[in-house]
Amino acid sequence: MSAHDVEAAPACTLFLFGANGDLVKRLLMPALYNLSRDGLLDKRLRIVGVDHNPATDSAFAERLEAFMRERDKGEGATTHLDDKVWKRLAKGIGYLTGDFLEPATYQAIAERIENNRTGNAIFYLATSPRFFSGVVQQLGAAGLLDEANGFRRVVVEKPFGSDLASAEALNACLLKVMNEKQIYRIDHYLGKETVQNILVSRFSNGLFEAFWNNHYIDHVQITAAETVGVETRGAFYDTTGALRDMVPNHLFQLLAMVAMEPPAAFGADAVRSEKAKVIGAIRPWSKAMALKNSVRGQYTAGKQGRKKLAGYREEPRVDPDSQTETYVALKVMIDNWRWVGVPFYLRTGKRMSVRDTEIAICFKPAPYAQFRDSDAERPKPNYLKIQIQPNEGMWFDLQAKRPGPTLAMENVELGFAYKDFFKMQPSTGYETLIYDCLTGDQTLFQRADNIENGWRAVQPFLDAWAQGGEVQPYAAGEDGPEAADELLARDRRVWHSIG
């Protein structure tokens, strides 16, 4: 995010539950450092790690500093830690040793808030999902969600439930002790500049909005491809899988950005209402249709370049007979006026050939009649490609005549990469979201109905897979199983090439 003409967020005490986890070290603290670097944090901000491992304030701050100094590559990397910026941030770093489910922990939290004298507090649940309900109940029982003397907000990381029933139960638990305006269900994909730019591009350019419907768009593809495997997350991933991990949150949020109706205003309630409507309009497949319109894959041993890669079942802490999917491809339909008849194809997987998150919007092809008596090939459909990562930008391909005496067509691309037009500081994707939480802007956070609509759309696939279907093998380093190509081939379509 740019700090140009942006005021610093108000002072508060930010409690990081699960302070010794990877999320805090790899993403949250670097994001807070970047916000401090840009002058977007109040000097009175206090950051308090909460975890069961004993540590002092200074020891916790020193551990974080050591990690930051070693961090010289990867997403959001900073090549040089500015001592002045870090010292300013480190002054407000503290640590609280405590059990998440013990009332004494929350008494100590209350004392920290009182000592900071702002009354404002944010509780960030960077913990295992099994603690979400317990922590929130304890916060409510201790009176820490009462906003009489300042704002109180809770940030909840994904996965937000594991199916529709568990998501509904978690929402009910949260809403027993606080109201919806205090809940920030976070999806870090929505913090990426290109994702936010989808709305700006659609609704500020008449050229796009005029053609953004089923009269001109043939289909939409949304891809989130990863080259990494499950790494150290084998135990978690084997009980989760690609569908639960990626679809009802990340991919459906991208779908909502593409397919939502224009909001009445760019306020949180208006934007989130339109997103909830479009997710709610996803056609609920029968179990038979869910099986027909989905593919599950699991990577086997393979290689990337010359590097040999183990198969999923050989990964640490994974069941050697696991049927958990590491790849999923789905076809979904949105039953509303704008999108009726337009299929949305979603795919995500691990150990694919390249790292790429993109939206490819395929427009209906031009009539061929003008070229039927020539040697020209049939014109290819035009694609608008919105790449979220790694090379953020937008590209539109079109047909042009190749120079020469014959009528031959060539596919050319028009577009821009963010890095070529804007000066972009290194970021993790969390900067905008943390700043919005500090300032009380919920536009980029999910509301309860959005979460539940997402799980409602996914539930038929979960139910169908529980009763039948097979996981399809694909070699690590490839772009999914053959069955995923067949899913589109049935509709006489092909996947847009990634990368």
Tab-separated table of C-alpha atoms in Angstrom:
chain	number	residue	atom	x	y	z
A	1	MET	CA	0.000	0.000	0.000
A	2	SER	CA	1.155	3.538	-0.609
A	3	ALA	CA	1.597	5.863	2.336
A	4	HIS	CA	0.833	8.899	0.163
A	5	ASP	CA	-1.802	11.068	1.856
A	6	VAL	CA	-2.704	8.254	4.256
A	7	GLU	CA	-2.985	8.968	7.964
A	8	ALA	CA	-1.401	6.761	10.592
A	9	ALA	CA	-3.722	4.225	12.187
A	10	PRO	CA	-4.970	4.986	15.703
A	11	ALA	CA	-3.084	3.708	18.735
A	12	CYS	CA	-4.087	0.351	20.173
A	13	THR	CA	-2.755	-2.818	21.765
A	14	LEU	CA	-2.427	-5.620	19.216
A	15	PHE	CA	-2.428	-9.098	20.775
A	16	LEU	CA	-0.977	-11.864	18.612
A	17	PHE	CA	-2.273	-15.222	19.854
A	18	GLY	CA	0.042	-17.983	18.672
A	19	ALA	CA	3.001	-15.610	18.794
A	20	ASN	CA	5.625	-18.312	18.255
A	21	GLY	CA	4.053	-19.620	15.052
A	22	ASP	CA	5.244	-19.140	11.489
A	23	LEU	CA	2.446	-16.742	10.580
A	24	VAL	CA	3.634	-14.147	13.082
A	25	LYS	CA	7.302	-14.461	12.113
A	26	ARG	CA	6.994	-14.780	8.342
A	27	LEU	CA	4.084	-12.479	7.559
A	28	LEU	CA	2.579	-10.430	10.388
A	29	MET	CA	5.740	-8.912	11.864
A	30	PRO	CA	7.231	-8.094	8.447
A	31	ALA	CA	3.906	-6.463	7.512
A	32	LEU	CA	3.918	-4.417	10.719
A	33	TYR	CA	7.527	-3.431	10.044
A	34	ASN	CA	6.554	-2.256	6.542
A	35	LEU	CA	3.655	-0.228	7.931
A	36	SER	CA	5.989	1.360	10.480
A	37	ARG	CA	8.511	2.111	7.733
A	38	ASP	CA	5.789	3.953	5.816
A	39	GLY	CA	4.686	5.952	8.857
A	40	LEU	CA	1.278	4.291	9.049
A	41	LEU	CA	1.437	3.109	12.665
A	42	ASP	CA	0.868	5.252	15.739
A	43	LYS	CA	3.937	5.534	17.966
A	44	ARG	CA	1.817	4.267	20.875
A	45	LEU	CA	1.017	0.959	19.174
A	46	ARG	CA	1.823	-1.967	21.441
A	47	ILE	CA	2.315	-5.467	20.015
A	48	VAL	CA	1.935	-8.245	22.576
A	49	GLY	CA	2.660	-11.858	21.687
A	50	VAL	CA	0.556	-14.411	23.559
A	51	ASP	CA	1.609	-18.059	23.759
A	52	HIS	CA	2.211	-20.848	26.262
A	53	ASN	CA	6.001	-20.907	25.881
A	54	PRO	CA	7.752	-18.854	28.617
A	55	ALA	CA	9.571	-15.739	27.404
A	56	THR	CA	10.225	-12.149	28.441
A	57	ASP	CA	9.322	-9.033	26.475
A	58	SER	CA	12.927	-8.466	25.433
A	59	ALA	CA	13.567	-12.112	24.514
A	60	PHE	CA	10.511	-12.181	22.246
A	61	ALA	CA	11.539	-8.937	20.536
A	62	GLU	CA	15.081	-10.247	20.055
A	63	ARG	CA	13.825	-13.465	18.456
A	64	LEU	CA	11.702	-11.491	16.035
A	65	GLU	CA	14.610	-9.205	15.176
A	66	ALA	CA	16.903	-12.163	14.503
A	67	PHE	CA	14.332	-13.666	12.139
A	68	MET	CA	13.833	-10.350	10.345
A	69	ARG	CA	17.566	-9.922	9.829
A	70	GLU	CA	17.880	-13.394	8.310
A	71	ARG	CA	14.999	-12.741	5.999
A	72	ASP	CA	16.715	-11.855	2.730
A	73	LYS	CA	14.493	-13.576	0.199
A	74	GLY	CA	10.953	-14.788	-0.315
A	75	GLU	CA	7.576	-13.102	-0.489
A	76	GLY	CA	7.605	-9.681	1.113
A	77	ALA	CA	11.337	-9.855	1.752
A	78	THR	CA	13.210	-6.806	3.005
A	79	THR	CA	16.791	-6.748	1.835
A	80	HIS	CA	17.893	-4.491	4.640
A	81	LEU	CA	16.418	-4.012	8.103
A	82	ASP	CA	16.413	-0.319	8.904
A	83	ASP	CA	17.659	-0.064	12.502
A	84	LYS	CA	15.772	3.172	13.137
A	85	VAL	CA	12.464	1.694	11.963
A	86	TRP	CA	12.970	-1.536	13.871
A	87	LYS	CA	13.929	0.193	17.115
A	88	ARG	CA	10.828	2.361	16.908
A	89	LEU	CA	8.652	-0.731	16.428
A	90	ALA	CA	10.515	-2.883	18.959
A	91	LYS	CA	9.870	-0.383	21.768
A	92	GLY	CA	6.254	-1.473	21.720
A	93	ILE	CA	6.821	-5.251	21.500
A	94	GLY	CA	5.939	-7.334	24.534
A	95	TYR	CA	5.104	-10.914	25.435
A	96	LEU	CA	2.598	-12.620	27.668
A	97	THR	CA	2.979	-16.253	28.726
A	98	GLY	CA	-0.357	-17.958	29.173
A	99	ASP	CA	-2.703	-20.779	28.296
A	100	PHE	CA	-5.303	-19.746	25.708
A	101	LEU	CA	-8.092	-21.372	27.715
A	102	GLU	CA	-7.175	-20.139	31.215
A	103	PRO	CA	-9.004	-17.095	32.665
A	104	ALA	CA	-5.750	-15.867	34.265
A	105	THR	CA	-4.346	-15.201	30.777
A	106	TYR	CA	-7.173	-12.798	30.052
A	107	GLN	CA	-6.766	-11.000	33.353
A	108	ALA	CA	-3.163	-10.332	32.321
A	109	ILE	CA	-4.370	-9.131	28.905
A	110	ALA	CA	-6.749	-6.675	30.590
A	111	GLU	CA	-3.836	-5.259	32.590
A	112	ARG	CA	-1.781	-4.744	29.411
A	113	ILE	CA	-4.642	-2.838	27.790
A	114	GLU	CA	-5.046	-0.652	30.863
A	115	ASN	CA	-1.322	0.088	30.969
A	116	ASN	CA	-1.377	1.276	27.342
A	117	ARG	CA	-4.134	3.768	28.241
A	118	THR	CA	-5.777	3.832	24.793
A	119	GLY	CA	-8.612	1.397	25.502
A	120	ASN	CA	-8.352	0.147	21.915
A	121	ALA	CA	-7.418	-3.510	21.394
A	122	ILE	CA	-7.222	-6.020	18.556
A	123	PHE	CA	-7.009	-9.749	19.186
A	124	TYR	CA	-5.392	-11.563	16.246
A	125	LEU	CA	-5.991	-15.334	16.293
A	126	ALA	CA	-2.855	-16.622	14.570
A	127	THR	CA	-3.469	-20.006	16.181
A	128	SER	CA	-4.655	-23.458	15.199
A	129	PRO	CA	-8.379	-23.286	14.295
A	130	ARG	CA	-9.233	-25.520	17.248
A	131	PHE	CA	-8.575	-22.570	19.564
A	132	PHE	CA	-10.787	-20.019	17.778
A	133	SER	CA	-13.982	-20.703	19.727
A	134	GLY	CA	-12.231	-21.090	23.082
A	135	VAL	CA	-10.244	-17.867	22.802
A	136	VAL	CA	-13.297	-15.857	21.750
A	137	GLN	CA	-15.386	-17.297	24.601
A	138	GLN	CA	-12.672	-16.390	27.097
A	139	LEU	CA	-12.409	-12.856	25.679
A	140	GLY	CA	-16.165	-12.463	26.058
A	141	ALA	CA	-16.251	-13.909	29.582
A	142	ALA	CA	-13.477	-11.528	30.678
A	143	GLY	CA	-15.350	-8.504	29.327
A	144	LEU	CA	-12.553	-7.761	26.864
A	145	LEU	CA	-14.938	-7.328	23.929
A	146	ASP	CA	-16.860	-4.504	25.605
A	147	GLU	CA	-16.323	-1.317	23.573
A	148	ALA	CA	-17.318	1.169	26.272
A	149	ASN	CA	-13.795	2.652	26.453
A	150	GLY	CA	-12.421	1.958	22.977
A	151	PHE	CA	-12.759	-0.381	20.023
A	152	ARG	CA	-12.309	-4.154	20.413
A	153	ARG	CA	-11.799	-6.283	17.298
A	154	VAL	CA	-11.033	-9.934	16.631
A	155	VAL	CA	-9.120	-11.135	13.544
A	156	VAL	CA	-9.789	-14.739	12.526
A	157	GLU	CA	-7.508	-16.551	10.096
A	158	LYS	CA	-8.633	-19.305	7.731
A	159	PRO	CA	-9.723	-22.058	7.683
A	160	PHE	CA	-13.034	-20.673	8.866
A	161	GLY	CA	-14.687	-24.026	9.479
A	162	SER	CA	-14.188	-27.297	7.629
A	163	ASP	CA	-17.698	-27.577	6.158
A	164	LEU	CA	-21.000	-25.718	6.243
A	165	ALA	CA	-22.056	-26.999	9.667
A	166	SER	CA	-18.765	-26.102	11.379
A	167	ALA	CA	-18.684	-22.652	9.734
A	168	GLU	CA	-22.215	-21.944	10.951
A	169	ALA	CA	-21.267	-23.121	14.444
A	170	LEU	CA	-18.178	-20.899	14.545
A	171	ASN	CA	-20.138	-17.875	13.350
A	172	ALA	CA	-22.764	-18.513	16.018
A	173	CYS	CA	-20.037	-18.753	18.672
A	174	LEU	CA	-18.478	-15.440	17.623
A	175	LEU	CA	-21.771	-13.603	17.412
A	176	LYS	CA	-22.747	-14.673	20.928
A	177	VAL	CA	-20.070	-12.448	22.449
A	178	MET	CA	-19.629	-9.645	19.885
A	179	ASN	CA	-21.276	-8.077	16.867
A	180	GLU	CA	-20.407	-8.518	13.195
A	181	LYS	CA	-18.621	-5.142	13.012
A	182	GLN	CA	-16.034	-6.425	15.496
A	183	ILE	CA	-15.151	-9.539	13.488
A	184	TYR	CA	-12.429	-9.440	10.817
A	185	ARG	CA	-12.297	-12.755	8.917
A	186	ILE	CA	-9.063	-12.363	7.010
A	187	ASP	CA	-8.070	-13.682	3.580
A	188	HIS	CA	-4.604	-12.471	2.655
A	189	TYR	CA	-5.353	-12.785	-1.093
A	190	LEU	CA	-7.591	-9.740	-0.739
A	191	GLY	CA	-4.631	-7.677	0.462
A	192	LYS	CA	-2.845	-8.011	-2.875
A	193	GLU	CA	-2.937	-4.890	-5.026
A	194	THR	CA	-4.017	-6.728	-8.166
A	195	VAL	CA	-7.028	-8.257	-6.439
A	196	GLN	CA	-8.188	-4.857	-5.239
A	197	ASN	CA	-7.551	-3.501	-8.722
A	198	ILE	CA	-10.158	-5.883	-10.165
A	199	LEU	CA	-12.906	-3.675	-8.756
A	200	VAL	CA	-11.229	-0.468	-9.908
A	201	SER	CA	-10.637	-1.826	-13.419
A	202	ARG	CA	-14.179	-3.115	-13.762
A	203	PHE	CA	-16.114	-0.205	-12.392
A	204	SER	CA	-14.016	2.782	-13.456
A	205	ASN	CA	-13.533	1.766	-17.101
A	206	GLY	CA	-16.638	1.835	-19.280
A	207	LEU	CA	-14.934	-0.415	-21.828
A	208	PHE	CA	-14.798	-3.334	-19.389
A	209	GLU	CA	-18.194	-3.036	-17.749
A	210	ALA	CA	-20.040	-2.826	-21.063
A	211	PHE	CA	-18.752	-6.284	-22.058
A	212	TRP	CA	-18.718	-7.879	-18.582
A	213	ASN	CA	-21.653	-10.264	-19.046
A	214	ASN	CA	-22.863	-13.455	-20.703
A	215	HIS	CA	-23.410	-11.738	-24.054
A	216	TYR	CA	-19.662	-11.353	-24.585
A	217	ILE	CA	-17.869	-13.615	-22.103
A	218	ASP	CA	-17.654	-17.319	-22.961
A	219	HIS	CA	-16.197	-18.568	-19.676
A	220	VAL	CA	-13.901	-17.619	-16.800
A	221	GLN	CA	-10.902	-19.561	-15.435
A	222	ILE	CA	-9.413	-18.973	-11.982
A	223	THR	CA	-6.105	-20.665	-11.204
A	224	ALA	CA	-3.950	-20.832	-8.078
A	225	ALA	CA	-0.923	-22.961	-8.918
A	226	GLU	CA	1.881	-23.631	-6.450
A	227	THR	CA	5.259	-25.269	-7.029
A	228	VAL	CA	5.721	-26.152	-3.354
A	229	GLY	CA	4.484	-29.354	-1.745
A	230	VAL	CA	2.989	-29.645	1.715
A	231	GLU	CA	6.424	-29.088	3.325
A	232	THR	CA	6.032	-29.208	7.145
A	233	ARG	CA	2.219	-29.026	7.061
A	234	GLY	CA	1.620	-32.704	6.295
A	235	ALA	CA	-0.510	-33.437	9.369
A	236	PHE	CA	-2.712	-30.382	8.816
A	237	TYR	CA	-2.982	-30.812	5.074
A	238	ASP	CA	-3.859	-34.513	5.208
A	239	THR	CA	-7.029	-33.694	7.152
A	240	THR	CA	-7.819	-30.644	5.005
A	241	GLY	CA	-6.977	-31.056	1.325
A	242	ALA	CA	-6.896	-28.585	-1.554
A	243	LEU	CA	-10.657	-27.998	-1.706
A	244	ARG	CA	-11.096	-26.916	1.923
A	245	ASP	CA	-7.759	-25.101	1.990
A	246	MET	CA	-8.273	-22.925	-1.087
A	247	VAL	CA	-11.712	-22.914	-2.682
A	248	PRO	CA	-14.311	-21.503	-0.224
A	249	ASN	CA	-11.934	-18.697	0.717
A	250	HIS	CA	-9.232	-17.700	-1.785
A	251	LEU	CA	-10.767	-18.827	-5.076
A	252	PHE	CA	-14.327	-17.869	-4.225
A	253	GLN	CA	-13.147	-14.420	-3.174
A	254	LEU	CA	-11.503	-13.971	-6.571
A	255	LEU	CA	-14.678	-15.256	-8.220
A	256	ALA	CA	-16.736	-12.762	-6.228
A	257	MET	CA	-14.520	-9.856	-7.311
A	258	VAL	CA	-14.956	-10.828	-10.963
A	259	ALA	CA	-18.670	-11.653	-10.866
A	260	MET	CA	-20.237	-9.277	-8.315
A	261	GLU	CA	-22.674	-6.567	-9.348
A	262	PRO	CA	-21.595	-2.914	-9.036
A	263	PRO	CA	-22.035	-1.856	-5.396
A	264	ALA	CA	-24.032	1.264	-4.601
A	265	ALA	CA	-20.847	2.702	-3.047
A	266	PHE	CA	-17.385	1.472	-2.168
A	267	GLY	CA	-18.225	1.083	1.495
A	268	ALA	CA	-17.724	-2.144	3.421
A	269	ASP	CA	-21.404	-3.071	3.717
A	270	ALA	CA	-22.234	-2.421	0.056
A	271	VAL	CA	-19.221	-4.306	-1.326
A	272	ARG	CA	-19.626	-7.271	1.027
A	273	SER	CA	-23.355	-7.504	0.291
A	274	GLU	CA	-22.721	-7.807	-3.450
A	275	LYS	CA	-20.008	-10.419	-2.881
A	276	ALA	CA	-22.320	-12.455	-0.657
A	277	LYS	CA	-25.077	-12.300	-3.298
A	278	VAL	CA	-22.904	-13.661	-6.090
A	279	ILE	CA	-21.484	-16.496	-3.970
A	280	GLY	CA	-25.030	-17.254	-2.877
A	281	ALA	CA	-26.056	-17.512	-6.552
A	282	ILE	CA	-23.650	-20.414	-7.265
A	283	ARG	CA	-25.766	-23.341	-8.447
A	284	PRO	CA	-25.991	-26.133	-5.841
A	285	TRP	CA	-25.017	-29.308	-7.709
A	286	SER	CA	-26.575	-32.670	-6.920
A	287	LYS	CA	-24.077	-35.300	-5.740
A	288	ALA	CA	-24.024	-36.859	-9.210
A	289	MET	CA	-23.411	-33.501	-10.878
A	290	ALA	CA	-20.791	-32.578	-8.264
A	291	LEU	CA	-18.838	-35.719	-9.159
A	292	LYS	CA	-19.205	-34.998	-12.869
A	293	ASN	CA	-18.041	-31.389	-12.485
A	294	SER	CA	-15.024	-31.940	-10.247
A	295	VAL	CA	-11.600	-33.569	-10.399
A	296	ARG	CA	-9.403	-34.524	-7.462
A	297	GLY	CA	-5.688	-35.019	-7.985
A	298	GLN	CA	-2.720	-36.025	-5.840
A	299	TYR	CA	0.908	-35.519	-6.811
A	300	THR	CA	3.205	-38.499	-7.156
A	301	ALA	CA	6.996	-38.529	-7.405
A	302	GLY	CA	8.313	-36.306	-10.172
A	303	LYS	CA	10.797	-33.528	-10.799
A	304	GLN	CA	11.163	-29.838	-11.470
A	305	GLY	CA	14.091	-29.301	-13.767
A	306	ARG	CA	16.717	-31.717	-12.494
A	307	LYS	CA	15.412	-31.750	-8.943
A	308	LYS	CA	13.683	-34.969	-7.939
A	309	LEU	CA	10.540	-34.543	-5.853
A	310	ALA	CA	8.815	-36.977	-3.525
A	311	GLY	CA	5.201	-37.924	-3.963
A	312	TYR	CA	2.571	-36.634	-1.535
A	313	ARG	CA	2.283	-39.978	0.265
A	314	GLU	CA	6.035	-39.941	0.942
A	315	GLU	CA	5.882	-36.508	2.585
A	316	PRO	CA	6.475	-36.267	6.369
A	317	ARG	CA	3.385	-36.809	8.562
A	318	VAL	CA	1.189	-37.913	5.649
A	319	ASP	CA	-0.750	-41.189	5.663
A	320	PRO	CA	0.978	-43.543	3.169
A	321	ASP	CA	-2.482	-44.589	1.923
A	322	SER	CA	-3.890	-41.050	1.902
A	323	GLN	CA	-6.744	-40.171	-0.457
A	324	THR	CA	-6.427	-36.438	0.301
A	325	GLU	CA	-6.400	-34.261	-2.794
A	326	THR	CA	-3.500	-31.883	-3.475
A	327	TYR	CA	-5.192	-30.646	-6.654
A	328	VAL	CA	-8.785	-29.810	-7.435
A	329	ALA	CA	-10.568	-28.576	-10.546
A	330	LEU	CA	-14.219	-27.542	-10.456
A	331	LYS	CA	-16.876	-26.248	-12.796
A	332	VAL	CA	-19.405	-23.931	-11.163
A	333	MET	CA	-22.317	-21.948	-12.562
A	334	ILE	CA	-23.729	-18.659	-11.282
A	335	ASP	CA	-27.469	-18.470	-11.661
A	336	ASN	CA	-28.136	-14.778	-11.975
A	337	TRP	CA	-29.061	-12.437	-14.844
A	338	ARG	CA	-25.496	-11.386	-15.700
A	339	TRP	CA	-23.802	-14.788	-15.674
A	340	VAL	CA	-26.400	-17.412	-16.602
A	341	GLY	CA	-24.837	-19.889	-19.015
A	342	VAL	CA	-21.226	-18.817	-18.325
A	343	PRO	CA	-19.155	-21.564	-16.653
A	344	PHE	CA	-16.495	-20.665	-14.092
A	345	TYR	CA	-13.639	-23.171	-14.005
A	346	LEU	CA	-11.531	-23.202	-10.846
A	347	ARG	CA	-8.284	-25.090	-10.276
A	348	THR	CA	-5.654	-25.129	-7.601
A	349	GLY	CA	-2.840	-27.493	-6.843
A	350	LYS	CA	0.516	-28.096	-5.259
A	351	ARG	CA	3.714	-29.215	-7.000
A	352	MET	CA	2.655	-27.753	-10.328
A	353	SER	CA	5.069	-26.543	-13.009
A	354	VAL	CA	5.010	-22.842	-12.085
A	355	ARG	CA	3.768	-20.562	-9.325
A	356	ASP	CA	0.882	-18.603	-10.748
A	357	THR	CA	-2.359	-17.130	-9.447
A	358	GLU	CA	-4.428	-15.668	-12.232
A	359	ILE	CA	-7.903	-15.014	-13.595
A	360	ALA	CA	-8.365	-15.649	-17.325
A	361	ILE	CA	-11.552	-14.219	-18.819
A	362	CYS	CA	-12.293	-15.749	-22.204
A	363	PHE	CA	-14.422	-13.660	-24.554
A	364	LYS	CA	-16.616	-15.201	-27.209
A	365	PRO	CA	-14.812	-15.504	-30.561
A	366	ALA	CA	-15.417	-13.115	-33.419
A	367	PRO	CA	-17.529	-14.384	-36.347
A	368	TYR	CA	-15.436	-16.406	-38.801
A	369	ALA	CA	-17.409	-15.615	-41.941
A	370	GLN	CA	-15.065	-12.853	-43.175
A	371	PHE	CA	-12.106	-15.249	-43.325
A	372	ARG	CA	-13.736	-18.425	-44.635
A	373	ASP	CA	-12.365	-18.028	-48.178
A	374	SER	CA	-8.841	-17.107	-47.031
A	375	ASP	CA	-5.909	-19.144	-45.760
A	376	ALA	CA	-6.159	-17.551	-42.343
A	377	GLU	CA	-6.635	-19.778	-39.350
A	378	ARG	CA	-9.849	-19.504	-37.374
A	379	PRO	CA	-9.448	-16.531	-34.996
A	380	LYS	CA	-8.629	-17.503	-31.441
A	381	PRO	CA	-10.753	-16.161	-28.587
A	382	ASN	CA	-9.504	-13.073	-26.772
A	383	TYR	CA	-8.419	-13.454	-23.156
A	384	LEU	CA	-8.124	-10.838	-20.456
A	385	LYS	CA	-5.577	-12.192	-17.985
A	386	ILE	CA	-5.342	-10.737	-14.499
A	387	GLN	CA	-2.252	-12.089	-12.773
A	388	ILE	CA	-2.265	-11.895	-8.989
A	389	GLN	CA	1.189	-13.402	-8.488
A	390	PRO	CA	4.062	-13.545	-9.098
A	391	ASN	CA	4.103	-10.868	-11.855
A	392	GLU	CA	1.205	-8.622	-10.851
A	393	GLY	CA	-0.577	-7.021	-13.770
A	394	MET	CA	-3.222	-7.275	-16.499
A	395	TRP	CA	-2.865	-8.377	-20.117
A	396	PHE	CA	-5.292	-8.554	-23.013
A	397	ASP	CA	-4.494	-10.674	-26.047
A	398	LEU	CA	-5.830	-9.994	-29.518
A	399	GLN	CA	-5.319	-11.093	-33.090
A	400	ALA	CA	-3.174	-9.045	-35.493
A	401	LYS	CA	-2.013	-9.609	-39.058
A	402	ARG	CA	1.507	-10.954	-39.319
A	403	PRO	CA	3.608	-8.795	-41.712
A	404	GLY	CA	3.928	-10.358	-45.159
A	405	PRO	CA	2.117	-10.909	-48.446
A	406	THR	CA	-0.355	-13.496	-47.065
A	407	LEU	CA	-3.187	-13.121	-44.588
A	408	ALA	CA	-1.752	-14.762	-41.484
A	409	MET	CA	-2.765	-13.983	-37.916
A	410	GLU	CA	-0.609	-13.663	-34.822
A	411	ASN	CA	-1.658	-13.500	-31.186
A	412	VAL	CA	-0.257	-10.364	-29.453
A	413	GLU	CA	-0.566	-9.075	-25.891
A	414	LEU	CA	-1.381	-5.607	-24.603
A	415	GLY	CA	-1.162	-4.775	-20.947
A	416	PHE	CA	0.877	-3.648	-18.016
A	417	ALA	CA	2.854	-5.012	-15.091
A	418	TYR	CA	2.488	-3.138	-11.827
A	419	LYS	CA	6.240	-2.946	-11.320
A	420	ASP	CA	6.650	-1.076	-14.617
A	421	PHE	CA	4.199	1.688	-13.742
A	422	PHE	CA	4.263	1.996	-9.965
A	423	LYS	CA	6.994	2.089	-7.372
A	424	MET	CA	6.118	-0.877	-5.181
A	425	GLN	CA	7.710	-1.507	-1.820
A	426	PRO	CA	8.282	-5.127	-0.736
A	427	SER	CA	5.177	-6.441	0.975
A	428	THR	CA	3.631	-9.604	2.387
A	429	GLY	CA	0.044	-8.892	1.324
A	430	TYR	CA	-0.993	-8.325	4.941
A	431	GLU	CA	-0.109	-4.642	5.155
A	432	THR	CA	-3.372	-3.318	3.743
A	433	LEU	CA	-5.437	-5.773	5.769
A	434	ILE	CA	-3.728	-4.963	9.082
A	435	TYR	CA	-4.028	-1.241	8.413
A	436	ASP	CA	-7.724	-1.641	7.536
A	437	CYS	CA	-8.320	-3.567	10.741
A	438	LEU	CA	-6.588	-0.856	12.771
A	439	THR	CA	-8.708	1.820	11.108
A	440	GLY	CA	-11.980	-0.145	11.178
A	441	ASP	CA	-12.484	-0.681	7.433
A	442	GLN	CA	-14.106	-4.098	6.820
A	443	THR	CA	-14.362	-3.861	3.018
A	444	LEU	CA	-11.729	-6.546	2.371
A	445	PHE	CA	-12.878	-8.882	5.152
A	446	GLN	CA	-15.468	-11.614	4.878
A	447	ARG	CA	-18.878	-11.370	6.499
A	448	ALA	CA	-20.695	-14.340	8.046
A	449	ASP	CA	-23.113	-14.756	5.125
A	450	ASN	CA	-20.244	-14.720	2.630
A	451	ILE	CA	-18.441	-17.472	4.547
A	452	GLU	CA	-21.547	-19.614	4.825
A	453	ASN	CA	-22.515	-19.139	1.173
A	454	GLY	CA	-19.026	-20.317	0.191
A	455	TRP	CA	-19.303	-23.491	2.233
A	456	ARG	CA	-22.855	-24.032	0.955
A	457	ALA	CA	-21.488	-24.045	-2.618
A	458	VAL	CA	-18.634	-26.400	-1.686
A	459	GLN	CA	-20.676	-28.820	0.413
A	460	PRO	CA	-22.054	-30.864	-2.541
A	461	PHE	CA	-18.492	-31.673	-3.618
A	462	LEU	CA	-17.547	-32.737	-0.084
A	463	ASP	CA	-20.653	-34.907	0.201
A	464	ALA	CA	-20.142	-36.477	-3.226
A	465	TRP	CA	-16.483	-37.244	-2.604
A	466	ALA	CA	-17.309	-38.844	0.735
A	467	GLN	CA	-19.409	-41.411	-1.129
A	468	GLY	CA	-17.490	-41.977	-4.344
A	469	GLY	CA	-14.979	-40.830	-6.889
A	470	GLU	CA	-11.246	-41.346	-6.995
A	471	VAL	CA	-8.203	-39.193	-6.504
A	472	GLN	CA	-6.288	-38.944	-9.807
A	473	PRO	CA	-2.469	-39.086	-9.866
A	474	TYR	CA	-0.277	-36.454	-11.489
A	475	ALA	CA	3.506	-36.264	-11.396
A	476	ALA	CA	5.070	-33.475	-9.340
A	477	GLY	CA	6.097	-30.720	-11.737
A	478	GLU	CA	3.073	-31.227	-14.005
A	479	ASP	CA	-0.101	-29.139	-14.182
A	480	GLY	CA	-2.581	-31.598	-12.764
A	481	PRO	CA	-4.149	-34.886	-13.865
A	482	GLU	CA	-5.467	-35.619	-17.362
A	483	ALA	CA	-8.994	-35.717	-15.972
A	484	ALA	CA	-8.782	-31.938	-15.409
A	485	ASP	CA	-8.203	-31.406	-19.139
A	486	GLU	CA	-11.129	-33.707	-19.864
A	487	LEU	CA	-13.355	-31.617	-17.595
A	488	LEU	CA	-13.005	-28.703	-20.023
A	489	ALA	CA	-12.754	-30.841	-23.159
A	490	ARG	CA	-16.339	-32.011	-22.557
A	491	ASP	CA	-17.373	-28.379	-23.035
A	492	ARG	CA	-15.019	-27.975	-26.046
A	493	ARG	CA	-12.709	-25.729	-24.066
A	494	VAL	CA	-9.102	-25.905	-22.863
A	495	TRP	CA	-7.233	-24.511	-19.880
A	496	HIS	CA	-5.426	-21.252	-20.474
A	497	SER	CA	-1.693	-21.907	-20.222
A	498	ILE	CA	-0.259	-20.717	-16.923
A	499	GLY	CA	2.952	-18.892	-16.207
